[in-house]
Each structure stands twice: as C-alpha cells, then as structure tokens.
Tab-separated table of N, CA and C in Angstrom:
chain	number	residue	atom	x	y	z
H	277	MET	N	15.487	-9.690	-6.685
H	277	MET	CA	14.046	-9.675	-6.392
H	277	MET	C	13.213	-9.934	-7.649
H	278	THR	N	13.794	-10.583	-8.622
H	278	THR	CA	13.060	-10.871	-9.855
H	278	THR	C	12.059	-12.000	-9.676
H	279	ASP	N	12.108	-12.686	-8.544
H	279	ASP	CA	11.202	-13.801	-8.304
H	279	ASP	C	9.955	-13.399	-7.513
H	280	VAL	N	9.668	-12.123	-7.462
H	280	VAL	CA	8.502	-11.619	-6.727
H	280	VAL	C	7.306	-11.573	-7.664
H	281	ILE	N	6.170	-12.052	-7.165
H	281	ILE	CA	4.922	-11.916	-7.917
H	281	ILE	C	3.971	-11.053	-7.101
H	282	PHE	N	3.094	-10.364	-7.809
H	282	PHE	CA	2.083	-9.533	-7.170
H	282	PHE	C	0.726	-10.130	-7.483
H	283	ARG	N	-0.119	-10.178	-6.466
H	283	ARG	CA	-1.471	-10.726	-6.648
H	283	ARG	C	-2.403	-10.094	-5.636
H	284	GLU	N	-3.686	-10.244	-5.886
H	284	GLU	CA	-4.661	-9.781	-4.906
H	284	GLU	C	-4.638	-10.714	-3.710
H	285	ALA	N	-4.757	-10.140	-2.546
H	285	ALA	CA	-4.754	-10.925	-1.316
H	285	ALA	C	-6.028	-11.762	-1.230
H	286	VAL	N	-5.896	-12.900	-0.588
H	286	VAL	CA	-7.040	-13.763	-0.281
H	286	VAL	C	-7.153	-13.856	1.237
H	287	ARG	N	-8.278	-14.342	1.712
H	287	ARG	CA	-8.545	-14.392	3.160
H	287	ARG	C	-7.419	-15.089	3.922
H	288	ALA	N	-6.830	-16.125	3.341
H	288	ALA	CA	-5.757	-16.855	4.025
H	288	ALA	C	-4.531	-15.975	4.273
H	289	ASP	N	-4.401	-14.865	3.542
H	289	ASP	CA	-3.278	-13.936	3.730
H	289	ASP	C	-3.489	-12.989	4.906
H	290	LEU	N	-4.703	-12.889	5.397
H	290	LEU	CA	-5.031	-11.862	6.385
H	290	LEU	C	-4.134	-11.881	7.624
H	291	PRO	N	-3.837	-13.005	8.239
H	291	PRO	CA	-2.937	-12.963	9.406
H	291	PRO	C	-1.563	-12.364	9.078
H	292	THR	N	-1.041	-12.670	7.911
H	292	THR	CA	0.253	-12.113	7.517
H	292	THR	C	0.139	-10.617	7.263
H	293	LEU	N	-0.941	-10.177	6.646
H	293	LEU	CA	-1.147	-8.746	6.391
H	293	LEU	C	-1.215	-7.974	7.702
H	294	VAL	N	-1.963	-8.491	8.638
H	294	VAL	CA	-2.106	-7.832	9.936
H	294	VAL	C	-0.757	-7.782	10.652
H	295	ALA	N	0.006	-8.852	10.570
H	295	ALA	CA	1.332	-8.872	11.194
H	295	ALA	C	2.259	-7.845	10.535
H	296	LEU	N	2.198	-7.710	9.211
H	296	LEU	CA	3.014	-6.713	8.515
H	296	LEU	C	2.639	-5.300	8.946
H	297	LEU	N	1.351	-5.035	9.082
H	297	LEU	CA	0.906	-3.705	9.505
H	297	LEU	C	1.394	-3.374	10.914
H	298	ALA	N	1.372	-4.361	11.790
H	298	ALA	CA	1.764	-4.126	13.177
H	298	ALA	C	3.286	-4.087	13.353
H	299	ASP	N	4.032	-4.660	12.408
H	299	ASP	CA	5.487	-4.718	12.512
H	299	ASP	C	6.112	-3.477	11.891
H	300	ASP	N	5.843	-2.353	12.486
H	300	ASP	CA	6.250	-1.063	11.956
H	300	ASP	C	6.269	-0.087	13.120
H	301	VAL	N	7.160	0.866	13.082
H	301	VAL	CA	7.291	1.824	14.186
H	301	VAL	C	5.953	2.483	14.498
H	302	LEU	N	5.266	2.984	13.482
H	302	LEU	CA	3.982	3.641	13.715
H	302	LEU	C	2.855	2.623	13.861
H	303	GLY	N	2.958	1.505	13.153
H	303	GLY	CA	1.928	0.476	13.215
H	303	GLY	C	1.770	-0.131	14.593
H	304	LYS	N	2.854	-0.208	15.339
H	304	LYS	CA	2.793	-0.776	16.688
H	304	LYS	C	1.814	-0.006	17.572
H	305	ALA	N	1.656	1.274	17.289
H	305	ALA	CA	0.777	2.111	18.106
H	305	ALA	C	-0.673	2.092	17.643
H	306	ARG	N	-0.915	1.618	16.427
H	306	ARG	CA	-2.293	1.714	15.927
H	306	ARG	C	-2.860	0.409	15.407
H	307	ASP	N	-2.059	-0.634	15.345
H	307	ASP	CA	-2.538	-1.936	14.886
H	307	ASP	C	-2.199	-2.992	15.915
H	308	VAL	N	-2.923	-4.095	15.856
H	308	VAL	CA	-2.631	-5.243	16.703
H	308	VAL	C	-2.257	-6.398	15.786
H	309	ALA	N	-1.483	-7.332	16.288
H	309	ALA	CA	-0.943	-8.397	15.444
H	309	ALA	C	-1.858	-9.611	15.321
H	310	GLU	N	-3.067	-9.520	15.828
H	310	GLU	CA	-4.002	-10.642	15.728
H	310	GLU	C	-5.219	-10.247	14.916
H	311	VAL	N	-5.681	-11.178	14.102
H	311	VAL	CA	-6.882	-10.944	13.302
H	311	VAL	C	-8.087	-10.962	14.231
H	312	ASP	N	-8.870	-9.908	14.156
H	312	ASP	CA	-10.102	-9.844	14.933
H	312	ASP	C	-11.242	-9.467	13.984
H	313	GLU	N	-12.402	-9.237	14.542
H	313	GLU	CA	-13.587	-8.949	13.742
H	313	GLU	C	-13.430	-7.680	12.904
H	314	ALA	N	-12.768	-6.677	13.435
H	314	ALA	CA	-12.574	-5.426	12.694
H	314	ALA	C	-11.730	-5.656	11.437
H	315	TYR	N	-10.648	-6.435	11.573
H	315	TYR	CA	-9.816	-6.746	10.409
H	315	TYR	C	-10.583	-7.605	9.405
H	316	GLU	N	-11.346	-8.558	9.908
H	316	GLU	CA	-12.153	-9.409	9.019
H	316	GLU	C	-13.132	-8.566	8.199
H	317	ARG	N	-13.806	-7.653	8.872
H	317	ARG	CA	-14.792	-6.793	8.211
H	317	ARG	C	-14.118	-5.887	7.185
H	318	ALA	N	-13.002	-5.292	7.562
H	318	ALA	CA	-12.288	-4.401	6.644
H	318	ALA	C	-11.795	-5.158	5.411
H	319	PHE	N	-11.240	-6.351	5.620
H	319	PHE	CA	-10.750	-7.145	4.492
H	319	PHE	C	-11.903	-7.504	3.557
H	320	ALA	N	-13.029	-7.908	4.125
H	320	ALA	CA	-14.198	-8.246	3.303
H	320	ALA	C	-14.674	-7.028	2.511
H	321	ASP	N	-14.693	-5.863	3.137
H	321	ASP	CA	-15.117	-4.641	2.444
H	321	ASP	C	-14.163	-4.286	1.299
H	322	ILE	N	-12.860	-4.392	1.558
H	322	ILE	CA	-11.876	-4.062	0.525
H	322	ILE	C	-12.016	-5.006	-0.661
H	323	THR	N	-12.077	-6.292	-0.395
H	323	THR	CA	-12.116	-7.261	-1.495
H	323	THR	C	-13.444	-7.241	-2.245
H	324	ALA	N	-14.502	-6.752	-1.621
H	324	ALA	CA	-15.798	-6.671	-2.299
H	324	ALA	C	-15.930	-5.420	-3.166
H	325	ASP	N	-15.061	-4.445	-2.967
H	325	ASP	CA	-15.154	-3.162	-3.660
H	325	ASP	C	-14.276	-3.184	-4.917
H	326	PRO	N	-14.867	-3.035	-6.095
H	326	PRO	CA	-14.073	-3.090	-7.329
H	326	PRO	C	-13.075	-1.933	-7.479
H	327	ARG	N	-13.183	-0.916	-6.673
H	327	ARG	CA	-12.239	0.204	-6.725
H	327	ARG	C	-11.086	0.036	-5.727
H	328	ASN	N	-11.042	-1.083	-5.045
H	328	ASN	CA	-9.992	-1.354	-4.071
H	328	ASN	C	-9.304	-2.666	-4.382
H	329	GLN	N	-8.014	-2.691	-4.130
H	329	GLN	CA	-7.235	-3.915	-4.245
H	329	GLN	C	-6.321	-4.021	-3.046
H	330	GLN	N	-6.386	-5.125	-2.355
H	330	GLN	CA	-5.395	-5.428	-1.321
H	330	GLN	C	-4.390	-6.332	-2.018
H	331	VAL	N	-3.187	-5.828	-2.205
H	331	VAL	CA	-2.178	-6.506	-3.003
H	331	VAL	C	-1.105	-7.077	-2.091
H	332	VAL	N	-0.648	-8.275	-2.433
H	332	VAL	CA	0.488	-8.851	-1.731
H	332	VAL	C	1.634	-9.072	-2.708
H	333	ALA	N	2.829	-8.943	-2.183
H	333	ALA	CA	4.039	-9.330	-2.900
H	333	ALA	C	4.427	-10.685	-2.337
H	334	GLU	N	4.605	-11.640	-3.220
H	334	GLU	CA	4.897	-13.001	-2.795
H	334	GLU	C	6.239	-13.439	-3.386
H	335	ARG	N	7.021	-14.083	-2.564
H	335	ARG	CA	8.335	-14.564	-2.999
H	335	ARG	C	8.546	-15.950	-2.399
H	336	GLY	N	8.794	-16.899	-3.245
H	336	GLY	CA	8.996	-18.260	-2.762
H	336	GLY	C	7.803	-18.805	-2.011
H	337	GLY	N	6.601	-18.405	-2.403
H	337	GLY	CA	5.391	-18.875	-1.751
H	337	GLY	C	5.040	-18.166	-0.456
H	338	GLU	N	5.829	-17.168	-0.062
H	338	GLU	CA	5.563	-16.425	1.177
H	338	GLU	C	5.197	-14.983	0.867
H	339	VAL	N	4.247	-14.455	1.604
H	339	VAL	CA	3.905	-13.040	1.485
H	339	VAL	C	5.007	-12.242	2.174
H	340	VAL	N	5.641	-11.339	1.408
H	340	VAL	CA	6.764	-10.558	1.929
H	340	VAL	C	6.490	-9.055	1.926
H	341	GLY	N	5.340	-8.655	1.399
H	341	GLY	CA	4.968	-7.248	1.376
H	341	GLY	C	3.500	-7.101	1.034
H	342	CYS	N	2.978	-5.913	1.303
H	342	CYS	CA	1.575	-5.653	0.982
H	342	CYS	C	1.341	-4.162	0.773
H	343	MET	N	0.238	-3.860	0.131
H	343	MET	CA	-0.213	-2.482	-0.034
H	343	MET	C	-1.673	-2.508	-0.468
H	344	GLN	N	-2.340	-1.399	-0.268
H	344	GLN	CA	-3.711	-1.244	-0.732
H	344	GLN	C	-3.729	-0.199	-1.828
H	345	LEU	N	-4.399	-0.524	-2.923
H	345	LEU	CA	-4.601	0.428	-4.013
H	345	LEU	C	-6.082	0.769	-4.075
H	346	THR	N	-6.375	2.045	-4.128
H	346	THR	CA	-7.746	2.518	-4.248
H	346	THR	C	-7.823	3.440	-5.457
H	347	TYR	N	-8.814	3.215	-6.292
H	347	TYR	CA	-9.008	4.032	-7.487
H	347	TYR	C	-10.155	4.989	-7.220
H	348	ILE	N	-9.848	6.286	-7.302
H	348	ILE	CA	-10.789	7.325	-6.900
H	348	ILE	C	-11.275	8.085	-8.127
H	349	PRO	N	-12.590	8.041	-8.390
H	349	PRO	CA	-13.116	8.846	-9.491
H	349	PRO	C	-13.198	10.302	-9.051
H	350	GLY	N	-13.119	11.205	-10.000
H	350	GLY	CA	-13.225	12.613	-9.649
H	350	GLY	C	-13.572	13.472	-10.849
H	351	LEU	N	-14.101	14.619	-10.578
H	351	LEU	CA	-14.395	15.570	-11.650
H	351	LEU	C	-13.149	16.345	-12.056
H	352	GLY	N	-12.240	16.572	-11.089
H	352	GLY	CA	-11.009	17.295	-11.384
H	352	GLY	C	-10.161	16.572	-12.405
H	353	ARG	N	-9.265	17.343	-13.031
H	353	ARG	CA	-8.398	16.803	-14.082
H	353	ARG	C	-9.229	16.200	-15.204
H	354	HIS	N	-10.310	16.901	-15.520
H	354	HIS	CA	-11.199	16.523	-16.629
H	354	HIS	C	-11.818	15.142	-16.424
H	355	GLY	N	-12.276	14.888	-15.207
H	355	GLY	CA	-12.971	13.640	-14.897
H	355	GLY	C	-12.049	12.447	-14.737
H	356	ALA	N	-10.797	12.705	-14.461
H	356	ALA	CA	-9.817	11.611	-14.385
H	356	ALA	C	-9.928	10.822	-13.085
H	357	GLU	N	-9.588	9.577	-13.188
H	357	GLU	CA	-9.469	8.716	-12.018
H	357	GLU	C	-8.038	8.836	-11.495
H	358	ARG	N	-7.873	8.726	-10.182
H	358	ARG	CA	-6.540	8.730	-9.585
H	358	ARG	C	-6.374	7.470	-8.759
H	359	ALA	N	-5.142	7.059	-8.600
H	359	ALA	CA	-4.825	5.886	-7.785
H	359	ALA	C	-4.207	6.351	-6.476
H	360	LEU	N	-4.664	5.772	-5.401
H	360	LEU	CA	-4.134	6.054	-4.074
H	360	LEU	C	-3.429	4.804	-3.562
H	361	ILE	N	-2.179	4.952	-3.166
H	361	ILE	CA	-1.409	3.849	-2.598
H	361	ILE	C	-1.375	4.039	-1.083
H	362	GLU	N	-1.768	3.007	-0.356
H	362	GLU	CA	-1.846	3.091	1.104
H	362	GLU	C	-1.226	1.858	1.744
H	363	ALA	N	-0.824	1.993	2.989
H	363	ALA	CA	-0.416	0.872	3.850
H	363	ALA	C	0.623	-0.026	3.182
H	364	VAL	N	1.679	0.588	2.689
H	364	VAL	CA	2.769	-0.173	2.087
H	364	VAL	C	3.630	-0.740	3.212
H	365	ARG	N	3.834	-2.038	3.196
H	365	ARG	CA	4.663	-2.680	4.217
H	365	ARG	C	5.529	-3.749	3.560
H	366	ILE	N	6.758	-3.837	4.053
H	366	ILE	CA	7.729	-4.840	3.625
H	366	ILE	C	8.133	-5.640	4.865
H	367	ARG	N	8.248	-6.939	4.716
H	367	ARG	CA	8.701	-7.756	5.842
H	367	ARG	C	10.038	-7.213	6.342
H	368	SER	N	10.193	-7.099	7.637
H	368	SER	CA	11.330	-6.383	8.226
H	368	SER	C	12.689	-6.921	7.795
H	369	ASP	N	12.833	-8.218	7.603
H	369	ASP	CA	14.137	-8.767	7.218
H	369	ASP	C	14.470	-8.534	5.748
H	370	LEU	N	13.525	-7.995	4.977
H	370	LEU	CA	13.749	-7.744	3.550
H	370	LEU	C	13.795	-6.257	3.206
H	371	ARG	N	13.657	-5.403	4.199
H	371	ARG	CA	13.670	-3.960	3.934
H	371	ARG	C	15.039	-3.531	3.417
H	372	GLY	N	15.037	-2.578	2.497
H	372	GLY	CA	16.277	-2.039	1.963
H	372	GLY	C	16.886	-2.864	0.840
H	373	GLN	N	16.140	-3.836	0.314
H	373	GLN	CA	16.666	-4.711	-0.732
H	373	GLN	C	16.005	-4.505	-2.092
H	374	GLY	N	15.156	-3.477	-2.209
H	374	GLY	CA	14.546	-3.170	-3.494
H	374	GLY	C	13.116	-3.641	-3.672
H	375	LEU	N	12.573	-4.349	-2.696
H	375	LEU	CA	11.200	-4.836	-2.823
H	375	LEU	C	10.191	-3.686	-2.842
H	376	GLY	N	10.402	-2.687	-2.010
H	376	GLY	CA	9.494	-1.537	-1.989
H	376	GLY	C	9.452	-0.839	-3.333
H	377	ARG	N	10.605	-0.684	-3.949
H	377	ARG	CA	10.675	-0.061	-5.283
H	377	ARG	C	9.884	-0.889	-6.296
H	378	LEU	N	10.066	-2.204	-6.271
H	378	LEU	CA	9.315	-3.076	-7.184
H	378	LEU	C	7.810	-2.919	-6.969
H	379	MET	N	7.409	-2.882	-5.697
H	379	MET	CA	5.982	-2.772	-5.383
H	379	MET	C	5.395	-1.464	-5.907
H	380	ILE	N	6.071	-0.357	-5.639
H	380	ILE	CA	5.534	0.937	-6.059
H	380	ILE	C	5.557	1.064	-7.579
H	381	GLU	N	6.612	0.592	-8.217
H	381	GLU	CA	6.651	0.624	-9.682
H	381	GLU	C	5.524	-0.220	-10.265
H	382	TRP	N	5.242	-1.359	-9.653
H	382	TRP	CA	4.131	-2.206	-10.094
H	382	TRP	C	2.800	-1.460	-9.943
H	383	ALA	N	2.614	-0.804	-8.794
H	383	ALA	CA	1.374	-0.056	-8.551
H	383	ALA	C	1.218	1.081	-9.558
H	384	ILE	N	2.297	1.781	-9.851
H	384	ILE	CA	2.242	2.866	-10.842
H	384	ILE	C	1.852	2.311	-12.202
H	385	ASP	N	2.416	1.173	-12.563
H	385	ASP	CA	2.086	0.547	-13.837
H	385	ASP	C	0.610	0.144	-13.892
H	386	GLN	N	0.085	-0.377	-12.789
H	386	GLN	CA	-1.336	-0.732	-12.732
H	386	GLN	C	-2.211	0.501	-12.956
H	387	ALA	N	-1.838	1.598	-12.307
H	387	ALA	CA	-2.599	2.844	-12.452
H	387	ALA	C	-2.533	3.351	-13.888
H	388	ARG	N	-1.368	3.283	-14.472
H	388	ARG	CA	-1.184	3.727	-15.854
H	388	ARG	C	-2.050	2.878	-16.794
H	389	GLN	N	-2.022	1.559	-16.617
H	389	GLN	CA	-2.818	0.663	-17.457
H	389	GLN	C	-4.304	0.927	-17.299
H	390	ARG	N	-4.720	1.330	-16.127
H	390	ARG	CA	-6.134	1.609	-15.856
H	390	ARG	C	-6.561	2.964	-16.428
H	391	GLY	N	-5.586	3.791	-16.789
H	391	GLY	CA	-5.889	5.104	-17.344
H	391	GLY	C	-5.927	6.220	-16.320
H	392	CYS	N	-5.416	5.972	-15.127
H	392	CYS	CA	-5.393	7.013	-14.100
H	392	CYS	C	-4.502	8.166	-14.547
H	393	ALA	N	-4.876	9.361	-14.143
H	393	ALA	CA	-4.105	10.554	-14.475
H	393	ALA	C	-3.067	10.882	-13.404
H	394	LEU	N	-3.180	10.250	-12.248
H	394	LEU	CA	-2.348	10.630	-11.111
H	394	LEU	C	-2.243	9.455	-10.144
H	395	VAL	N	-1.079	9.296	-9.545
H	395	VAL	CA	-0.898	8.360	-8.439
H	395	VAL	C	-0.530	9.204	-7.233
H	396	GLN	N	-1.193	8.961	-6.123
H	396	GLN	CA	-0.917	9.735	-4.921
H	396	GLN	C	-0.766	8.805	-3.731
H	397	LEU	N	-0.097	9.318	-2.720
H	397	LEU	CA	0.068	8.582	-1.474
H	397	LEU	C	0.342	9.577	-0.375
H	398	THR	N	0.191	9.119	0.840
H	398	THR	CA	0.605	9.925	1.979
H	398	THR	C	1.652	9.133	2.738
H	399	THR	N	2.521	9.851	3.406
H	399	THR	CA	3.523	9.227	4.258
H	399	THR	C	3.702	10.125	5.476
H	400	ASP	N	3.776	9.510	6.617
H	400	ASP	CA	3.880	10.263	7.861
H	400	ASP	C	5.080	11.204	7.828
H	401	LYS	N	4.915	12.388	8.399
H	401	LYS	CA	5.988	13.388	8.394
H	401	LYS	C	7.259	12.897	9.090
H	402	SER	N	7.133	11.934	9.962
H	402	SER	CA	8.308	11.434	10.678
H	402	SER	C	9.134	10.441	9.854
H	403	ARG	N	8.643	10.031	8.707
H	403	ARG	CA	9.316	8.993	7.901
H	403	ARG	C	10.245	9.615	6.857
H	404	ASP	N	11.341	10.191	7.307
H	404	ASP	CA	12.284	10.841	6.381
H	404	ASP	C	12.825	9.895	5.320
H	405	ASP	N	13.134	8.662	5.695
H	405	ASP	CA	13.636	7.694	4.714
H	405	ASP	C	12.591	7.414	3.640
H	406	ALA	N	11.346	7.300	4.041
H	406	ALA	CA	10.268	7.062	3.073
H	406	ALA	C	10.121	8.248	2.122
H	407	HIS	N	10.252	9.460	2.637
H	407	HIS	CA	10.147	10.651	1.789
H	407	HIS	C	11.230	10.625	0.717
H	408	ARG	N	12.460	10.329	1.120
H	408	ARG	CA	13.561	10.237	0.151
H	408	ARG	C	13.281	9.142	-0.879
H	409	PHE	N	12.809	8.007	-0.403
H	409	PHE	CA	12.501	6.878	-1.284
H	409	PHE	C	11.466	7.262	-2.332
H	410	TYR	N	10.355	7.850	-1.911
H	410	TYR	CA	9.294	8.203	-2.857
H	410	TYR	C	9.768	9.270	-3.848
H	411	ARG	N	10.614	10.185	-3.401
H	411	ARG	CA	11.160	11.180	-4.334
H	411	ARG	C	11.998	10.508	-5.430
H	412	THR	N	12.731	9.446	-5.085
H	412	THR	CA	13.533	8.761	-6.110
H	412	THR	C	12.651	8.107	-7.162
H	413	LEU	N	11.394	7.877	-6.840
H	413	LEU	CA	10.446	7.291	-7.783
H	413	LEU	C	9.667	8.359	-8.560
H	414	GLY	N	9.967	9.633	-8.305
H	414	GLY	CA	9.320	10.717	-9.031
H	414	GLY	C	8.188	11.403	-8.299
H	415	PHE	N	7.856	10.960	-7.101
H	415	PHE	CA	6.793	11.615	-6.344
H	415	PHE	C	7.290	12.975	-5.860
H	416	VAL	N	6.378	13.930	-5.823
H	416	VAL	CA	6.685	15.289	-5.408
H	416	VAL	C	5.770	15.644	-4.239
H	417	ALA	N	6.337	16.243	-3.213
H	417	ALA	CA	5.540	16.690	-2.057
H	417	ALA	C	4.862	17.997	-2.427
H	418	SER	N	3.799	17.891	-3.218
H	418	SER	CA	3.153	19.074	-3.794
H	418	SER	C	2.014	19.623	-2.922
H	419	HIS	N	1.566	18.843	-1.948
H	419	HIS	CA	0.434	19.251	-1.125
H	419	HIS	C	0.762	19.027	0.348
H	420	GLU	N	0.060	19.706	1.190
H	420	GLU	CA	0.154	19.484	2.634
H	420	GLU	C	-1.041	18.647	3.019
H	421	GLY	N	-0.794	17.427	3.500
H	421	GLY	CA	-1.898	16.551	3.897
H	421	GLY	C	-2.352	16.830	5.314
H	422	MET	N	-3.611	16.633	5.556
H	422	MET	CA	-4.157	16.821	6.893
H	422	MET	C	-5.087	15.666	7.210
H	423	LYS	N	-5.123	15.305	8.482
H	423	LYS	CA	-5.975	14.217	8.932
H	423	LYS	C	-6.654	14.639	10.225
H	424	LEU	N	-7.820	14.095	10.445
H	424	LEU	CA	-8.575	14.338	11.672
H	424	LEU	C	-8.978	12.983	12.248
H	425	PRO	N	-8.275	12.504	13.262
H	425	PRO	CA	-8.667	11.230	13.877
H	425	PRO	C	-10.063	11.337	14.493
H	426	LEU	N	-10.865	10.324	14.288
H	426	LEU	CA	-12.227	10.303	14.843
H	426	LEU	C	-12.375	9.193	15.855
C-alpha cells in the first residue's frame, strides 16, 4: 500500500464518497448510495470550513478510502486544539490489507503537525473489530460516548 496518496476531496469525488459511506453494515441503514441535495450541501459546508477536511485515499487514480478530519478548539488542556476523526471507510475489496492503518496514521500525523494535543474518534459499540484495530494504534477507550438522534 505504498502507492496510496492522501488528498482533500473535490466535488468530483462525492459520488464515490457517498457510495463508500453506504457500503457498510451500519451505513446501509443511515446513508443512501446516490448523491442528493443533502450530500451536496454537506460537502460544500465541509470544504468551506477551514477546520474540516474531507480526505480521500487514492490508489492508482481511484478513491479507495475516505475520512473526515475536524479540528476542534477548546479551553481544556490549556487551550489545546483536538482532532476528531470521523466516517472512516475503506473500499470493501481492500479491507484488511493495511489501508485503514495508513489512513489513521496519516491523520494522526496531520494532527501532530497542526499542534493538536489529542486525537479522538468514536466507533459504534457493535464494531468489535474496529475497537481492536484502534487499540493497536494506541487509542484508549477512556470515555463513554453518548449520542442523541434528532
């Protein structure tokens, strides 16, 4: 996987990003595989916000993975910024080959270069494999996350 490049997503990537989000056990229930106005609006908002990055992993000219990085300012930790990693997806035929590790290590490096004091993420409680994976990268389940669907 040494031939993978990471870059910010462009509008032409949106159909592939949406397909990656929907091609997931949990994504099937909450995403649709077609670009609609809601996805267009969200993509425009993300790319316009300097604290957000929609990142793609590209290999051989094809988008094979994606994630969103959000940089959150805060007063805690002596005014430190933290990086939030969200919506990590790998193309289904490439899962288990090390691409996810490359992506997360890249994101951690970006956060470190930016001066963030912490990298955080959430992962659904049903994703035991993901929990093991993130632990191998040094993440610790130090908090109990809660969500309120609206």
